[in-house]
mmCIF file of C-alpha atoms in Angstrom:
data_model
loop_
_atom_site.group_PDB
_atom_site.id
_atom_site.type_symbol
_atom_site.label_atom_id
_atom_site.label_comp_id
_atom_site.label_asym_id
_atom_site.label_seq_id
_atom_site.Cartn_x
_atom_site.Cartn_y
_atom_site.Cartn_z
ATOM 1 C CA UNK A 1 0.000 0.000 0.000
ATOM 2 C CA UNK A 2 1.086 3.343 -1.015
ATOM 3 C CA UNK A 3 -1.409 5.693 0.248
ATOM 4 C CA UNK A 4 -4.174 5.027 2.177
ATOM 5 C CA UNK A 5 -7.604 6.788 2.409
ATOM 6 C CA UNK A 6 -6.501 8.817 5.101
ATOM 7 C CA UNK A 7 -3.031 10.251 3.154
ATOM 8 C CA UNK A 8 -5.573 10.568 0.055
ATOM 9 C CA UNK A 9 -7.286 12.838 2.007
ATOM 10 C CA UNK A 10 -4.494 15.084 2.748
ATOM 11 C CA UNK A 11 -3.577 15.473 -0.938
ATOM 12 C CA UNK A 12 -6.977 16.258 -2.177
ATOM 13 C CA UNK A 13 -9.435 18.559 -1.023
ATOM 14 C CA UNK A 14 -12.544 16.544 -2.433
ATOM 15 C CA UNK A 15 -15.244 14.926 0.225
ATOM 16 C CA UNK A 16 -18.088 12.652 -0.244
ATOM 17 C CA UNK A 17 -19.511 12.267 -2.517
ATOM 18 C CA UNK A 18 -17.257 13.735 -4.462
ATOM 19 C CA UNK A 19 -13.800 11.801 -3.594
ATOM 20 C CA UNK A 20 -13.053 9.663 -6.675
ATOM 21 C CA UNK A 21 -10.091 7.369 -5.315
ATOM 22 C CA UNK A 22 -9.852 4.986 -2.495
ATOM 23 C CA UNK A 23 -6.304 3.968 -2.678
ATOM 24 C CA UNK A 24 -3.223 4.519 -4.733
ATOM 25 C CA UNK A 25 -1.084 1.393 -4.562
ATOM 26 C CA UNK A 26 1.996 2.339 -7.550
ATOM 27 C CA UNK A 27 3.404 6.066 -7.539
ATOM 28 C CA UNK A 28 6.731 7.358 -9.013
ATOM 29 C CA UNK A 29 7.026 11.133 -8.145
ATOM 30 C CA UNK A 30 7.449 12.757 -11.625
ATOM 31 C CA UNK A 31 6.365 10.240 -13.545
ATOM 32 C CA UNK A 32 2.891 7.835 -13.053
ATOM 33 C CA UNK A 33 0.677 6.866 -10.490
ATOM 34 C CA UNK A 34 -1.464 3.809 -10.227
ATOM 35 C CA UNK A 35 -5.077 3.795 -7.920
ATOM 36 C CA UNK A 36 -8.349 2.386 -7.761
ATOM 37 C CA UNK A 37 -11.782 2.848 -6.923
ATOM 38 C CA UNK A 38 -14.197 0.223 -5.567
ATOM 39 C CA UNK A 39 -17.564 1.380 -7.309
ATOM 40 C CA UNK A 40 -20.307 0.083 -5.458
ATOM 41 C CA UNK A 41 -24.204 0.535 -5.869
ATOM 42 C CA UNK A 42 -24.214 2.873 -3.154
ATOM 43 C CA UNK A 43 -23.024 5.488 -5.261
ATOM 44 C CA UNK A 44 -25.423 8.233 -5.171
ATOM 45 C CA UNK A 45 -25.453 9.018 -8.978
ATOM 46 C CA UNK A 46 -26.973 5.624 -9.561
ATOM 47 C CA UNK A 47 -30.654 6.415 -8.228
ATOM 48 C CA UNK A 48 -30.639 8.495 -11.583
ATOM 49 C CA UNK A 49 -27.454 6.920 -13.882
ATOM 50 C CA UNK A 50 -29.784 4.540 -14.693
ATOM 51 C CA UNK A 51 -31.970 3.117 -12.495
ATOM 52 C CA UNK A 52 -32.448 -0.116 -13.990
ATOM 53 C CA UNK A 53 -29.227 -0.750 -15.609
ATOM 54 C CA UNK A 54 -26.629 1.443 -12.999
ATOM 55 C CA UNK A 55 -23.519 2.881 -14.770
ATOM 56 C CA UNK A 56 -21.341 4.756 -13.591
ATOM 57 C CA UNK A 57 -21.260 8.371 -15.464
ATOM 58 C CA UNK A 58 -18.179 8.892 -18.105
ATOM 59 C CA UNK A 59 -18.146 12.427 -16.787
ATOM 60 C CA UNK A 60 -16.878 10.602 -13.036
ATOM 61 C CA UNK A 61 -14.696 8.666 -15.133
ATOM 62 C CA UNK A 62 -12.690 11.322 -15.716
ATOM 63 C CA UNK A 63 -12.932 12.851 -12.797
ATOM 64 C CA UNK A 64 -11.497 10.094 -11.115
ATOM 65 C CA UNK A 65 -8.549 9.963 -13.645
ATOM 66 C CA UNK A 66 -7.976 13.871 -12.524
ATOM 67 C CA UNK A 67 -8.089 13.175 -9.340
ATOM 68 C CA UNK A 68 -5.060 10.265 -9.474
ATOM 69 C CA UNK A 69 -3.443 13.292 -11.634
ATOM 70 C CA UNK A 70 -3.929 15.773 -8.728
ATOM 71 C CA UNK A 71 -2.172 13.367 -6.080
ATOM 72 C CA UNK A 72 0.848 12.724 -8.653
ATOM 73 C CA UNK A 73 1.271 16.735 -9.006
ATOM 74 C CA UNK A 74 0.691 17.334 -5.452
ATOM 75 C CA UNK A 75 3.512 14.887 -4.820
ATOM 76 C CA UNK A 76 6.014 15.819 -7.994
ATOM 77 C CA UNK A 77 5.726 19.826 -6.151
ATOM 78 C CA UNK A 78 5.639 18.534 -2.868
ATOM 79 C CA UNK A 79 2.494 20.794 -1.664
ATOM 80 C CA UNK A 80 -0.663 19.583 -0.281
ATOM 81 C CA UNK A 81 -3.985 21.841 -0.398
ATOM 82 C CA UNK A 82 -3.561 22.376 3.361
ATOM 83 C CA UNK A 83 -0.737 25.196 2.130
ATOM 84 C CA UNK A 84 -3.473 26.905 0.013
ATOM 85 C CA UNK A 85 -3.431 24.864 -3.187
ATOM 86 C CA UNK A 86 -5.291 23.134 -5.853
ATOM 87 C CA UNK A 87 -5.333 21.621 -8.879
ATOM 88 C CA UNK A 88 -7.738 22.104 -11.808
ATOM 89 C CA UNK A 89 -9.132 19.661 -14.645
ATOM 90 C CA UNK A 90 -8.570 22.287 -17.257
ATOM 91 C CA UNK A 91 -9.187 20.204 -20.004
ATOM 92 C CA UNK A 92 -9.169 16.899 -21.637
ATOM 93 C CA UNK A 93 -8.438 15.256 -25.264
ATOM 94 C CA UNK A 94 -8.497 12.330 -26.866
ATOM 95 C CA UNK A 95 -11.432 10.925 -24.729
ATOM 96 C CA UNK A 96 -12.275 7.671 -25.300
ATOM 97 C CA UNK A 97 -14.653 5.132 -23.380
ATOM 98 C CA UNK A 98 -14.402 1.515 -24.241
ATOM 99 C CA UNK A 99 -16.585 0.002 -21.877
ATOM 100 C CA UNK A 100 -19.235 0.593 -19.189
ATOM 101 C CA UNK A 101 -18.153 0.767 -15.223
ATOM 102 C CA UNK A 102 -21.083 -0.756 -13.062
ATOM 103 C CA UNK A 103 -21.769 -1.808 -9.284
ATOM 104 C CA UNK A 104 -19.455 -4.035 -8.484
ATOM 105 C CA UNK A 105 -16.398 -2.211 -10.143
ATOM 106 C CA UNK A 106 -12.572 -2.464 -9.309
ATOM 107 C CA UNK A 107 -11.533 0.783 -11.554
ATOM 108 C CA UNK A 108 -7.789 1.024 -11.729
ATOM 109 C CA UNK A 109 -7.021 4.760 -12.576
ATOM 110 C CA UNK A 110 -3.673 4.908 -14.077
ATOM 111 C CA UNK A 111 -1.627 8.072 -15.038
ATOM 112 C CA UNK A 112 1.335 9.406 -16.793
ATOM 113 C CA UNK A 113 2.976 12.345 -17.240
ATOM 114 C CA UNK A 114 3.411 13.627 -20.567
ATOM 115 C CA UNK A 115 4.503 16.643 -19.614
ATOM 116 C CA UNK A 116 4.937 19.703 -17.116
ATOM 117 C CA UNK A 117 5.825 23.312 -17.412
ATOM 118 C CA UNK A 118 5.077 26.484 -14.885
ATOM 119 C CA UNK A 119 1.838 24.427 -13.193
ATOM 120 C CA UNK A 120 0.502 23.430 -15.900
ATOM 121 C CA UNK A 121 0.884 19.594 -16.424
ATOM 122 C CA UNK A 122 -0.396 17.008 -18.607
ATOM 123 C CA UNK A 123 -0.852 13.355 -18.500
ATOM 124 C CA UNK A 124 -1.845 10.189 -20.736
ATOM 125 C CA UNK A 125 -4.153 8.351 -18.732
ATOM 126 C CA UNK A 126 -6.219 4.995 -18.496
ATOM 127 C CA UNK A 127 -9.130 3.923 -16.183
ATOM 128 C CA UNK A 128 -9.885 -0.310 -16.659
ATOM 129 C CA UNK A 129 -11.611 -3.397 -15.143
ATOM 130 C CA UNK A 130 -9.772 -6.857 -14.995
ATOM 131 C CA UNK A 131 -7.414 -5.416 -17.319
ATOM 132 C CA UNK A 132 -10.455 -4.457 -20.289
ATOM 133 C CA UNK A 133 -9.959 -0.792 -20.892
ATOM 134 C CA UNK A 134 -13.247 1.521 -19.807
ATOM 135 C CA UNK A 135 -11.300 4.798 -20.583
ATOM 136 C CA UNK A 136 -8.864 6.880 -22.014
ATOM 137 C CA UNK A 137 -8.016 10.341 -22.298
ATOM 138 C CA UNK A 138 -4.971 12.990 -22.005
ATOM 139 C CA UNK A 139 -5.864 15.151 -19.033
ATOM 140 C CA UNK A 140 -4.435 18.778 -18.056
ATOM 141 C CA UNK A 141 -4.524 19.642 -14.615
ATOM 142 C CA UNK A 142 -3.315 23.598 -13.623
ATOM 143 C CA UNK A 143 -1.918 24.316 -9.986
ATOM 144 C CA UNK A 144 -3.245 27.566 -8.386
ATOM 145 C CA UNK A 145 -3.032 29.089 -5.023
ATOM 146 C CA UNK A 146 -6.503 29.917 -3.527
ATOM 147 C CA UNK A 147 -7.047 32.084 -1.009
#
């Protein structure tokens, strides 16, 4: 185990139901991270993502995929948001979803970085099941200081 819930916690400002990643288990400071989330039917956007057949929205998808991006910049800068800082999904390309992510889930979020330059950093990144890719996408993430 690399980072627990609790560590998670202190590198990203997100709360439920709005934290995305429940434990990163592979990270090389500079360069990738590996993490997962356990998506369970509990998840309060499936009561309306679809009630009948549950998925889980592409949208969070990539939101979870920023968020693994947000630990691996925290960590390359060595800041936390405790000294004032976050990081912002800026934009995405090359979006691609492969497969649906239900109840039941193990989502590994993967990420890479491509590139970064004056807070600005971007990163090649892939969200799967079992190995069968669900996602992929490049990802750019800034770093600001909030008051």
């Amino acid at each position: 185990m690399v980072m627990d819930i609790n560590e998670i916690r202190e590198y990203l400002p997100h709360r439920y139901p709005f934290l995305l990643v429940d434990r990163v288990t592979e990270l090389a400071i500079g360069e990738s991270i590996v993490a997962y989330k356990n998506v369970s039917i509990n998840e309060p956007f499936f009561n309306g993502h679809f009630p009948h057949h549950p998925i889980m929205p592409g949208v969070l998808v990539i939101e979870a995929l920023a968020q693994v991006c947000g630990i691996l910049g925290f960590k390359t800068v060595n800041k936390l948001p405790a000294d004032g800082y976050v990081y912002y999904l800026v934009g995405s390309d090359k979006v691609r979803f492969k497969r649906p992510v239900m109840p039941g889930d193990k989502l590994t979020l993967e990420a890479d970085v491509i590139k970064g330059k004056r807070g600005i950093w971007k990163f090649a990144c892939r969200a799967s099941v079992d190995g069968e890719l669900a996602c992929e996408a490049e990802i750019i993430c800034a770093e600001r200081k909030v008051a």
